[in-house]
Amino acid sequence: MRATCILLCFFTFLVASSAHPGKKKQYKPCKELVLYFHDIIYNGQNAANATSAIVAAPEGANLTILASQFHFGNIAVFDDPITLDNNLHSPPVGRAQGMYIYDTKNTFTAWLGFSFALNSTDHQGSINFIGADPIMIKTRDISVVGGTGDFFMHRGIATIATDAFEGEVYFRLRVDIKFYECW
Amino acid sequence: MRATCILLCFFTFLVASSAHPGKKKQYKPCKELVLYFHDIIYNGQNAANATSAIVAAPEGANLTILASQFHFGNIAVFDDPITLDNNLHSPPVGRAQGMYIYDTKNTFTAWLGFSFALNSTDHQGSINFIGADPIMIKTRDISVVGGTGDFFMHRGIATIATDAFEGEVYFRLRVDIKFYECW
Amino acid sequence: MRATCILLCFFTFLVASSAHPGKKKQYKPCKELVLYFHDIIYNGQNAANATSAIVAAPEGANLTILASQFHFGNIAVFDDPITLDNNLHSPPVGRAQGMYIYDTKNTFTAWLGFSFALNSTDHQGSINFIGADPIMIKTRDISVVGGTGDFFMHRGIATIATDAFEGEVYFRLRVDIKFYECW
């Protein structure tokens, strides 16, 4: 409940401000979820298993390649299974759907716009994310900008880590979602 | 006004919590809008009327088609008229601008990122949306993540319904926008 | 701090409502930043300097051109340097990363989804933006939908102005970011 949270925040603030004047504020999430999602990129041969595909690239629009090494400009669309643990074969609790864009010439970084559509006994609803993803850094923070169903109007921060990868075909991402606005 | 809303929410909470202990919370929107938008997809022959176009697809990046049947990976860009009723020829009150992505191999689902740019005597300003859109379901909820002008800093939920369609060329969407944060 | 902001807003409201009954509300930002970013579009010959590239277009998906004059449907991916002043050669304080989409047939408008990844002595963290950008208008407002690091959970409005451009290769954008929710 929003009003409760605000009162809570207010008292947290009183405590925090007296205890650590001048220090960085620490907020406590009102809800937290850790989930994994699994991205199997289409390479022309794995249509049965693939969950994502590159759909745009500089060469796609009849320009020459700008920076092939780091996939600059590639847009990938995905529909990846979400699991509670790091096992691709665990029963999915939902789908991660959206896109990522490779957006640097001289290293790997991405920009993400996607949603978690959760459909399990524990969670029904969607969570919407956007943010910059500097892939080579161990953990990256993006914004949780909204939600529906069980996550009605929620906001927060998602910390993403590349939990495992195999070549350029399989990526497993661990997402630690901390909500700071719950309704 | 935010502060008012928060106080209101607080009292709503008191009432709600005493009336229905243990039940799902019900929030009352601080503002509501029902609008329609009309998407005419470019098919190579309707340039004069078309309001959207497919601009990326797995084949666009020189990969073979991953799942042509459900358009997996297609990105469409649109600039669709918004009307107050379900008539395509009613005077538009603004434009729906942005993109959708078909993102499932074995059914139709989309991911949406778009804005309503409203310009009428009643409303001046923009509303920004993102979310997953499982097209085959009757009504789908996405997030209203922000707004400008008359919708300064607003947040809420938009419920989308496919009101009508003709083949794969015309889609009419009904959007019921409920704001829960008004400023 | 959120709770502080809310109290502040509340008192601001009291003052504002007594001073200007019936007038449009005026909010005071809790934080403001003015930054510039510089977009050098890849034209096939400037790979060394280019910071953005067109990666999708109606022709990319094997359809004919819908509206070449206004680039309808073009998606550009960018990784642009951010500077404190309007000089492209000033030391960058971060990168603007994401995409824009040209989305009108008969004028220039764009849809933006991007992030500022700031990394300087003054600011560490990211700011996430989405919104409609009617390019030909002098100043355009989009939404700041979230942030991380120093901009943890922030929301606000960004006012974008095209500060300069050279043909279709260089664009300089001035962004006045006003945060109305600071934590």
XYZ file of N, CA, C and O in Angstrom, chain C residues 4-180:
708
model
N 10.578 13.634 2.320
C 10.803 15.078 2.385
C 10.097 15.752 1.225
O 9.403 16.751 1.398
N 10.308 15.181 0.047
C 9.712 15.746 -1.159
C 8.203 15.833 -1.007
O 7.582 16.816 -1.360
N 7.624 14.777 -0.463
C 6.172 14.734 -0.346
C 5.675 15.821 0.609
O 4.720 16.516 0.313
N 6.373 15.971 1.735
C 6.002 17.025 2.670
C 6.143 18.381 1.993
O 5.280 19.230 2.072
N 7.255 18.526 1.292
C 7.540 19.761 0.573
C 6.428 20.063 -0.411
O 5.901 21.171 -0.465
N 6.080 19.045 -1.200
C 5.024 19.195 -2.190
C 3.747 19.627 -1.505
O 2.997 20.450 -2.019
N 3.494 19.054 -0.342
C 2.267 19.330 0.370
C 2.207 20.806 0.738
O 1.225 21.484 0.491
N 3.325 21.320 1.284
C 3.334 22.731 1.678
C 3.329 23.639 0.450
O 2.657 24.655 0.438
N 4.064 23.225 -0.577
C 4.032 23.949 -1.842
C 2.589 24.078 -2.322
O 2.139 25.118 -2.763
N 1.874 22.987 -2.194
C 0.481 22.948 -2.614
C -0.342 23.962 -1.829
O -1.123 24.713 -2.385
N -0.144 24.004 -0.498
C -0.889 24.937 0.336
C -0.651 26.362 -0.129
O -1.578 27.129 -0.340
N 0.628 26.690 -0.309
C 0.998 28.028 -0.752
C 0.399 28.321 -2.120
O -0.292 29.309 -2.318
N 0.653 27.401 -3.056
C 0.211 27.587 -4.439
C -1.309 27.733 -4.508
O -1.827 28.600 -5.216
N -2.000 26.902 -3.764
C -3.452 26.883 -3.900
C -4.075 28.161 -3.333
O -5.085 28.628 -3.829
N -3.450 28.741 -2.318
C -4.002 29.981 -1.781
C -3.651 31.173 -2.690
O -4.438 32.076 -2.864
N -2.453 31.113 -3.279
C -2.000 32.247 -4.082
C -2.700 32.332 -5.441
O -3.029 33.411 -5.908
N -2.903 31.192 -6.081
C -3.441 31.201 -7.443
C -4.605 30.224 -7.588
O -4.477 29.208 -8.250
N -5.721 30.487 -6.966
C -6.824 29.527 -7.079
C -7.273 29.416 -8.531
O -7.395 30.426 -9.231
N -7.447 28.169 -8.997
C -7.918 27.948 -10.362
C -6.831 27.990 -11.418
O -7.068 27.641 -12.556
N -5.640 28.401 -11.036
C -4.550 28.455 -12.012
C -3.867 27.097 -12.145
O -3.981 26.239 -11.268
N -3.091 26.942 -13.217
C -2.301 25.732 -13.422
C -1.280 25.615 -12.286
O -0.634 26.592 -11.919
N -1.135 24.420 -11.756
C -0.164 24.211 -10.679
C 1.266 24.363 -11.196
O 1.559 23.995 -12.317
N 2.100 24.878 -10.354
C 3.519 24.993 -10.675
C 4.301 24.156 -9.679
O 4.149 24.341 -8.473
N 5.128 23.265 -10.175
C 5.962 22.469 -9.279
C 7.397 22.940 -9.390
O 7.839 23.368 -10.451
N 8.116 22.789 -8.320
C 9.520 23.183 -8.301
C 10.346 21.901 -8.344
O 10.113 20.991 -7.546
N 11.298 21.794 -9.295
C 12.104 20.572 -9.342
C 12.908 20.388 -8.054
O 13.344 21.374 -7.443
N 13.109 19.139 -7.649
C 13.983 18.848 -6.508
C 15.442 18.737 -6.968
O 16.356 18.708 -6.144
N 15.666 18.653 -8.260
C 17.024 18.586 -8.808
C 16.935 18.975 -10.286
O 15.926 18.699 -10.923
N 17.975 19.606 -10.814
C 17.972 19.980 -12.235
C 19.361 19.802 -12.831
O 20.367 20.056 -12.165
N 19.388 19.327 -14.061
C 20.646 19.114 -14.782
C 20.468 19.591 -16.214
O 19.480 19.249 -16.856
N 21.430 20.335 -16.731
C 21.407 20.665 -18.157
C 22.620 20.017 -18.819
O 23.756 20.212 -18.384
N 22.364 19.191 -19.827
C 23.439 18.464 -20.498
C 23.232 18.518 -22.015
O 22.120 18.766 -22.487
N 24.310 18.262 -22.728
C 24.261 18.245 -24.190
C 24.681 16.865 -24.675
O 25.571 16.248 -24.073
N 24.055 16.391 -25.746
C 24.639 15.212 -26.383
C 24.706 15.374 -27.884
O 23.991 16.175 -28.479
N 25.617 14.616 -28.470
C 26.096 14.874 -29.818
C 25.946 13.605 -30.643
O 26.559 12.593 -30.328
N 25.161 13.684 -31.697
C 24.815 12.519 -32.499
C 25.444 12.662 -33.883
O 25.091 13.573 -34.641
N 26.373 11.772 -34.200
C 27.006 11.784 -35.525
C 26.544 10.534 -36.259
O 26.909 9.412 -35.898
N 25.713 10.730 -37.266
C 25.040 9.609 -37.920
C 25.945 8.998 -38.992
O 26.514 9.704 -39.818
N 26.053 7.705 -38.943
C 26.863 6.941 -39.890
C 26.294 7.081 -41.294
O 25.118 6.832 -41.527
N 27.169 7.490 -42.244
C 26.709 7.623 -43.631
C 27.465 6.695 -44.583
O 27.415 6.872 -45.795
N 28.154 5.711 -44.030
C 28.895 4.770 -44.856
C 30.360 5.156 -45.007
O 31.187 4.317 -45.381
N 30.706 6.421 -44.663
C 32.092 6.878 -44.856
C 32.763 7.362 -43.574
O 33.970 7.540 -43.540
N 31.950 7.605 -42.521
C 32.508 8.211 -41.305
C 32.551 7.248 -40.121
O 32.266 7.632 -38.984
N 32.913 5.992 -40.383
C 32.868 4.967 -39.334
C 33.688 5.355 -38.110
O 33.314 5.053 -36.973
N 34.791 6.052 -38.301
C 35.647 6.399 -37.169
C 34.959 7.372 -36.211
O 35.077 7.244 -34.988
N 34.223 8.337 -36.749
C 33.599 9.360 -35.905
C 32.144 9.081 -35.563
O 31.629 9.629 -34.594
N 31.471 8.266 -36.362
C 30.030 8.072 -36.196
C 29.700 7.546 -34.810
O 30.436 6.731 -34.239
N 28.585 8.043 -34.247
C 28.123 7.576 -32.932
C 26.735 6.955 -33.034
O 26.201 6.508 -32.037
N 26.160 6.953 -34.237
C 24.835 6.359 -34.393
C 24.700 5.785 -35.796
O 25.446 6.163 -36.706
N 23.756 4.872 -35.951
C 23.547 4.264 -37.268
C 22.084 3.922 -37.447
O 21.407 3.537 -36.493
N 21.626 4.079 -38.681
C 20.283 3.619 -39.037
C 20.352 2.105 -39.168
O 21.215 1.583 -39.876
N 19.479 1.417 -38.459
C 19.571 -0.046 -38.448
C 18.315 -0.708 -38.993
O 18.281 -1.918 -39.184
N 17.275 0.063 -39.203
C 16.060 -0.524 -39.759
C 15.324 0.558 -40.520
O 15.471 1.747 -40.228
N 14.542 0.136 -41.478
C 13.814 1.056 -42.345
C 12.807 0.222 -43.102
O 12.967 -0.992 -43.208
N 11.749 0.834 -43.635
C 10.778 0.029 -44.374
C 11.435 -0.841 -45.444
O 11.094 -2.001 -45.592
N 12.425 -0.321 -46.150
C 13.039 -1.126 -47.201
C 13.838 -2.309 -46.627
O 14.067 -3.289 -47.310
N 14.231 -2.191 -45.355
C 15.014 -3.267 -44.736
C 14.273 -4.580 -44.662
O 14.864 -5.642 -44.654
N 12.964 -4.499 -44.601
C 12.186 -5.729 -44.530
C 11.574 -6.068 -45.887
O 10.532 -6.683 -45.976
N 12.256 -5.651 -46.938
C 11.851 -5.994 -48.300
C 10.533 -5.383 -48.725
O 9.864 -5.891 -49.601
N 10.136 -4.299 -48.086
C 9.004 -3.546 -48.592
C 9.581 -2.328 -49.296
O 10.708 -1.916 -49.032
N 8.794 -1.739 -50.172
C 9.291 -0.531 -50.823
C 9.268 0.622 -49.824
O 8.703 0.511 -48.755
N 9.870 1.711 -50.178
C 9.957 2.864 -49.287
C 8.578 3.473 -49.098
O 7.859 3.724 -50.054
N 8.215 3.739 -47.840
C 6.904 4.313 -47.577
C 6.947 5.832 -47.687
O 6.074 6.440 -48.286
N 7.935 6.456 -47.127
C 7.985 7.926 -47.120
C 9.432 8.349 -46.921
O 9.820 8.760 -45.845
N 10.200 8.245 -47.978
C 11.642 8.434 -47.835
C 11.984 9.845 -47.379
O 12.937 10.060 -46.647
N 11.169 10.792 -47.766
C 11.509 12.187 -47.486
C 11.654 12.447 -45.990
O 12.537 13.183 -45.563
N 10.763 11.864 -45.196
C 10.793 12.129 -43.763
C 11.305 10.917 -42.974
O 11.120 10.836 -41.774
N 11.930 9.989 -43.683
C 12.558 8.832 -43.039
C 11.573 7.983 -42.245
O 11.974 7.325 -41.295
N 10.291 8.021 -42.576
C 9.319 7.246 -41.807
C 9.807 5.819 -41.614
O 10.157 5.145 -42.581
N 9.786 5.374 -40.367
C 10.111 3.993 -40.064
C 11.583 3.732 -39.791
O 11.930 2.664 -39.301
N 12.459 4.680 -40.094
C 13.869 4.455 -39.794
C 14.085 4.342 -38.277
O 13.564 5.143 -37.509
N 14.847 3.343 -37.874
C 15.270 3.227 -36.481
C 16.768 3.489 -36.437
O 17.524 2.885 -37.198
N 17.182 4.401 -35.575
C 18.599 4.668 -35.398
C 19.015 4.278 -33.985
O 18.282 4.529 -33.026
N 20.170 3.632 -33.886
C 20.743 3.255 -32.590
C 21.905 4.193 -32.333
O 22.683 4.475 -33.238
N 22.024 4.688 -31.094
C 23.095 5.645 -30.835
C 23.828 5.395 -29.527
O 23.295 4.787 -28.602
N 25.042 5.866 -29.508
C 25.907 5.862 -28.324
C 26.672 7.181 -28.394
O 27.775 7.246 -28.913
N 26.043 8.242 -27.903
C 26.535 9.602 -28.118
C 27.231 10.149 -26.879
O 26.761 9.924 -25.757
N 28.311 10.903 -27.064
C 28.949 11.533 -25.894
C 28.051 12.622 -25.303
O 27.387 13.360 -26.035
N 28.064 12.711 -23.978
C 27.344 13.766 -23.252
C 28.377 14.766 -22.731
O 29.396 14.363 -22.163
N 28.111 16.043 -22.918
C 29.028 17.073 -22.413
C 28.266 18.093 -21.573
O 27.043 18.188 -21.652
N 29.028 18.836 -20.770
C 28.412 19.853 -19.905
C 28.086 21.131 -20.678
O 27.210 21.884 -20.284
N 28.825 21.377 -21.754
C 28.513 22.551 -22.579
C 28.262 22.103 -24.016
O 28.188 20.911 -24.296
N 28.146 23.066 -24.919
C 27.737 22.720 -26.282
C 28.909 22.382 -27.208
O 28.747 22.348 -28.422
N 30.064 22.090 -26.635
C 31.249 21.783 -27.435
C 31.456 20.271 -27.540
O 31.695 19.597 -26.536
N 31.386 19.782 -28.773
C 31.552 18.343 -29.030
C 32.868 17.819 -28.460
O 32.974 16.646 -28.083
N 33.872 18.689 -28.378
C 35.200 18.240 -27.960
C 35.463 18.429 -26.468
O 36.563 18.154 -25.992
N 34.481 18.898 -25.723
C 34.620 18.960 -24.264
C 34.719 17.541 -23.715
O 34.221 16.598 -24.331
N 35.363 17.378 -22.560
C 35.473 16.027 -21.991
C 34.084 15.457 -21.698
O 33.290 16.108 -21.012
N 33.770 14.274 -22.235
C 32.430 13.706 -22.000
C 32.238 13.319 -20.525
O 33.168 12.863 -19.869
N 31.021 13.532 -20.020
C 30.675 13.125 -18.649
C 29.842 11.853 -18.651
O 29.415 11.388 -17.593
N 29.601 11.296 -19.841
C 28.822 10.069 -19.934
C 28.400 9.834 -21.361
O 28.866 10.518 -22.282
N 27.540 8.844 -21.552
C 27.065 8.470 -22.879
C 25.541 8.437 -22.881
O 24.915 7.958 -21.935
N 24.967 8.924 -23.979
C 23.528 8.787 -24.233
C 23.362 7.564 -25.116
O 23.897 7.539 -26.229
N 22.651 6.549 -24.631
C 22.571 5.281 -25.351
C 21.123 4.845 -25.529
O 20.357 4.856 -24.580
N 20.784 4.428 -26.744
C 19.433 3.949 -26.991
C 19.065 4.073 -28.449
O 19.900 3.829 -29.318
N 17.834 4.466 -28.705
C 17.365 4.515 -30.095
C 16.370 5.633 -30.322
O 15.717 6.104 -29.405
N 16.264 6.054 -31.575
C 15.144 6.897 -31.984
C 14.552 6.353 -33.265
O 15.217 5.672 -34.035
N 13.287 6.650 -33.438
C 12.502 6.127 -34.550
C 11.838 7.300 -35.243
O 11.155 8.080 -34.595
N 12.039 7.435 -36.535
C 11.294 8.443 -37.290
C 9.912 7.888 -37.553
O 9.777 6.808 -38.136
N 8.869 8.607 -37.144
C 7.548 7.988 -37.170
C 6.437 8.835 -37.789
O 5.272 8.638 -37.465
N 6.773 9.713 -38.697
C 5.694 10.424 -39.411
C 5.977 10.458 -40.908
O 7.138 10.550 -41.323
N 4.917 10.409 -41.686
C 5.068 10.399 -43.136
C 5.249 11.789 -43.710
O 5.902 11.957 -44.725
N 4.628 12.803 -43.061
C 4.572 14.105 -43.700
C 5.268 15.233 -42.927
O 5.081 16.401 -43.209
N 6.044 14.884 -41.927
C 6.912 15.847 -41.258
C 7.965 15.018 -40.507
O 7.997 13.806 -40.620
N 8.839 15.698 -39.739
C 9.819 14.954 -38.954
C 9.349 14.853 -37.509
O 9.240 15.867 -36.817
N 9.039 13.648 -37.070
C 8.858 13.427 -35.641
C 9.567 12.133 -35.304
O 9.800 11.286 -36.178
N 9.921 12.003 -34.037
C 10.636 10.804 -33.621
C 10.027 10.258 -32.338
O 9.261 10.946 -31.653
N 10.329 9.013 -32.041
C 10.014 8.436 -30.739
C 11.336 8.005 -30.132
O 12.163 7.376 -30.793
N 11.518 8.370 -28.869
C 12.805 8.157 -28.208
C 12.694 7.141 -27.084
O 11.760 7.189 -26.278
N 13.669 6.256 -27.004
C 13.861 5.388 -25.849
C 15.355 5.338 -25.613
O 16.084 4.812 -26.455
N 15.832 5.920 -24.513
C 17.280 5.953 -24.306
C 17.614 6.184 -22.842
O 16.724 6.435 -22.021
N 18.900 6.092 -22.554
C 19.406 6.292 -21.197
C 20.617 7.198 -21.235
O 21.363 7.203 -22.211
N 20.804 7.970 -20.183
C 22.068 8.650 -19.940
C 22.847 7.792 -18.950
O 22.352 7.521 -17.852
N 24.036 7.345 -19.352
C 24.923 6.646 -18.406
C 25.996 7.651 -18.031
O 26.890 7.929 -18.821
N 25.865 8.230 -16.832
C 26.772 9.300 -16.397
C 27.889 8.734 -15.537
O 27.665 7.876 -14.682
N 29.087 9.215 -15.807
C 30.256 8.695 -15.104
C 31.268 9.831 -14.992
O 32.143 9.972 -15.822
N 31.058 10.680 -13.996
C 31.965 11.809 -13.784
C 32.141 12.005 -12.283
O 31.502 11.305 -11.485
N 32.974 12.930 -11.909
C 33.141 13.187 -10.475
C 31.846 13.700 -9.866
O 31.554 13.444 -8.700
N 31.034 14.394 -10.659
C 29.793 14.960 -10.129
C 28.637 13.968 -10.087
O 27.806 14.031 -9.186
N 28.564 13.090 -11.079
C 27.402 12.215 -11.192
C 27.792 10.807 -11.606
O 28.514 10.627 -12.595
N 27.294 9.834 -10.850
C 27.454 8.420 -11.180
C 26.070 7.801 -11.202
O 25.386 7.818 -10.179
N 25.696 7.240 -12.335
C 24.388 6.591 -12.374
C 23.731 6.795 -13.715
O 24.307 7.401 -14.621
N 22.543 6.250 -13.852
C 21.857 6.335 -15.137
C 20.494 6.997 -14.985
O 19.898 7.001 -13.908
N 20.026 7.576 -16.077
C 18.715 8.230 -16.157
C 18.019 7.666 -17.387
O 18.620 7.616 -18.460
N 16.774 7.232 -17.233
C 16.066 6.567 -18.327
C 14.898 7.408 -18.841
O 14.099 7.900 -18.067
N 14.828 7.527 -20.175
C 13.891 8.435 -20.831
C 13.028 7.687 -21.851
O 13.542 6.832 -22.567
N 11.763 8.056 -21.965
C 11.002 7.724 -23.174
C 10.059 8.875 -23.509
O 9.692 9.664 -22.635
N 9.675 8.933 -24.793
C 8.713 9.950 -25.152
C 8.684 10.271 -26.622
O 9.583 9.891 -27.380
N 7.641 10.992 -27.009
C 7.488 11.460 -28.381
C 8.282 12.749 -28.550
O 8.295 13.595 -27.663
N 8.917 12.903 -29.699
C 9.797 14.041 -29.959
C 9.420 14.701 -31.296
O 9.919 14.303 -32.342
N 8.526 15.674 -31.246
C 8.188 16.400 -32.486
C 9.325 17.359 -32.851
O 9.323 18.530 -32.459
N 10.279 16.817 -33.606
C 11.591 17.441 -33.819
C 11.538 18.894 -34.272
O 12.391 19.700 -33.908
N 10.531 19.241 -35.079
C 10.492 20.567 -35.674
C 10.041 21.652 -34.692
O 10.088 22.836 -35.008
N 9.576 21.236 -33.511
C 9.157 22.211 -32.495
C 10.390 22.576 -31.663
O 11.269 21.739 -31.426
N 10.450 23.820 -31.204
C 11.671 24.328 -30.578
C 12.056 23.514 -29.332
O 13.189 23.077 -29.211
N 11.118 23.324 -28.405
C 11.420 22.506 -27.226
C 10.344 21.448 -27.069
O 9.160 21.702 -27.297
N 10.777 20.251 -26.712
C 9.873 19.109 -26.600
C 10.075 18.444 -25.243
O 11.207 18.272 -24.808
N 8.966 18.065 -24.596
C 9.061 17.417 -23.287
C 8.900 15.907 -23.411
O 7.968 15.430 -24.067
N 9.795 15.188 -22.774
C 9.638 13.729 -22.685
C 9.696 13.334 -21.208
O 9.966 14.170 -20.344
N 9.443 12.060 -20.922
C 9.402 11.609 -19.532
C 10.729 11.019 -19.075
O 11.359 10.262 -19.811
N 11.113 11.375 -17.865
C 12.191 10.678 -17.161
C 11.495 9.639 -16.290
O 10.806 9.993 -15.335
N 11.636 8.368 -16.665
C 10.812 7.327 -16.047
C 11.512 6.574 -14.919
O 10.885 5.784 -14.225
N 12.795 6.835 -14.744
C 13.506 6.157 -13.665
C 14.973 6.485 -13.719
O 15.451 7.148 -14.648
N 15.692 6.028 -12.697
C 17.125 6.250 -12.662
C 17.776 5.294 -11.679
O 17.091 4.611 -10.904
N 19.091 5.235 -11.748
C 19.854 4.369 -10.847
C 21.043 5.177 -10.306
O 21.336 6.271 -10.779
N 21.729 4.619 -9.326
C 22.893 5.285 -8.743
C 22.486 6.599 -8.101
O 21.556 6.632 -7.287
N 23.147 7.692 -8.463
C 22.797 9.013 -7.913
C 21.364 9.415 -8.244
O 20.815 10.325 -7.612
N 20.799 8.756 -9.237
C 19.441 9.107 -9.672
C 18.439 8.004 -9.332
O 17.399 7.861 -9.969
N 18.766 7.252 -8.297
C 17.947 6.158 -7.776
C 16.468 6.546 -7.710
O 16.102 7.473 -6.988
N 15.650 5.872 -8.512
C 14.185 5.997 -8.452
C 13.658 7.389 -8.848
O 12.468 7.665 -8.701
N 14.505 8.237 -9.383
C 14.071 9.582 -9.755
C 13.073 9.554 -10.915
O 13.123 8.680 -11.776
N 12.184 10.508 -10.934
C 11.300 10.754 -12.071
C 11.257 12.245 -12.378
O 11.540 13.057 -11.497
N 10.893 12.561 -13.622
C 10.827 13.971 -13.966
C 10.473 14.186 -15.409
O 9.893 13.317 -16.069
N 10.814 15.372 -15.890
C 10.543 15.773 -17.268
C 11.847 16.277 -17.879
O 12.582 17.030 -17.234
N 12.134 15.855 -19.097
C 13.294 16.371 -19.818
C 12.808 17.208 -20.989
O 11.969 16.755 -21.773
N 13.329 18.428 -21.072
C 12.980 19.313 -22.186
C 14.138 19.310 -23.175
O 15.264 19.675 -22.827
N 13.846 18.843 -24.390
C 14.868 18.665 -25.413
C 14.777 19.793 -26.435
O 13.688 20.164 -26.854
N 15.935 20.334 -26.806
C 15.994 21.325 -27.886
C 17.115 20.927 -28.831
O 18.177 20.464 -28.397
N 16.858 21.059 -30.138
C 17.925 20.850 -31.116
C 18.775 22.104 -31.122
O 18.357 23.161 -31.582
N 19.971 21.980 -30.561
C 20.828 23.139 -30.334
C 21.578 23.514 -31.613
O 21.879 24.690 -31.843
N 21.879 22.507 -32.431
C 22.582 22.746 -33.693
C 22.492 21.490 -34.529
O 22.286 20.392 -34.006
N 22.634 21.657 -35.864
C 22.761 20.478 -36.712
C 23.504 20.853 -37.977
O 23.552 22.021 -38.359
N 24.118 19.826 -38.573
C 24.824 20.026 -39.839
C 24.320 18.975 -40.815
O 24.616 17.785 -40.664
N 23.559 19.403 -41.790
C 22.986 18.486 -42.774
C 22.248 17.374 -42.060
O 21.520 17.615 -41.101
N 22.452 16.131 -42.517
C 21.813 15.010 -41.839
C 22.861 14.153 -41.144
O 22.666 12.954 -40.927
N 23.982 14.752 -40.795
C 25.057 13.963 -40.194
C 25.269 14.290 -38.725
O 25.482 13.393 -37.912
N 25.205 15.562 -38.335
C 25.473 15.937 -36.949
C 24.267 16.633 -36.334
O 23.695 17.550 -36.925
N 23.870 16.155 -35.156
C 22.835 16.822 -34.373
C 23.349 17.032 -32.957
O 23.957 16.121 -32.373
N 23.117 18.221 -32.427
C 23.449 18.452 -31.016
C 22.163 18.768 -30.277
O 21.418 19.673 -30.662
N 21.910 18.011 -29.221
C 20.688 18.195 -28.451
C 21.022 18.721 -27.059
O 21.960 18.245 -26.405
N 20.249 19.708 -26.623
C 20.353 20.249 -25.277
C 19.210 19.646 -24.473
O 18.057 19.658 -24.913
N 19.539 19.085 -23.334
C 18.524 18.422 -22.512
C 18.502 19.072 -21.138
O 19.506 19.061 -20.423
N 17.359 19.633 -20.809
C 17.168 20.250 -19.490
C 16.320 19.268 -18.681
O 15.128 19.118 -18.921
N 16.983 18.588 -17.754
C 16.305 17.540 -16.980
C 15.854 18.120 -15.647
O 16.676 18.572 -14.852
N 14.553 18.107 -15.430
C 14.001 18.553 -14.148
C 13.399 17.344 -13.438
O 12.459 16.738 -13.930
N 13.982 17.020 -12.289
C 13.450 15.913 -11.485
C 12.427 16.466 -10.502
O 12.695 17.471 -9.822
N 11.271 15.807 -10.437
C 10.238 16.204 -9.477
C 10.037 15.137 -8.404
O 9.344 15.373 -7.426
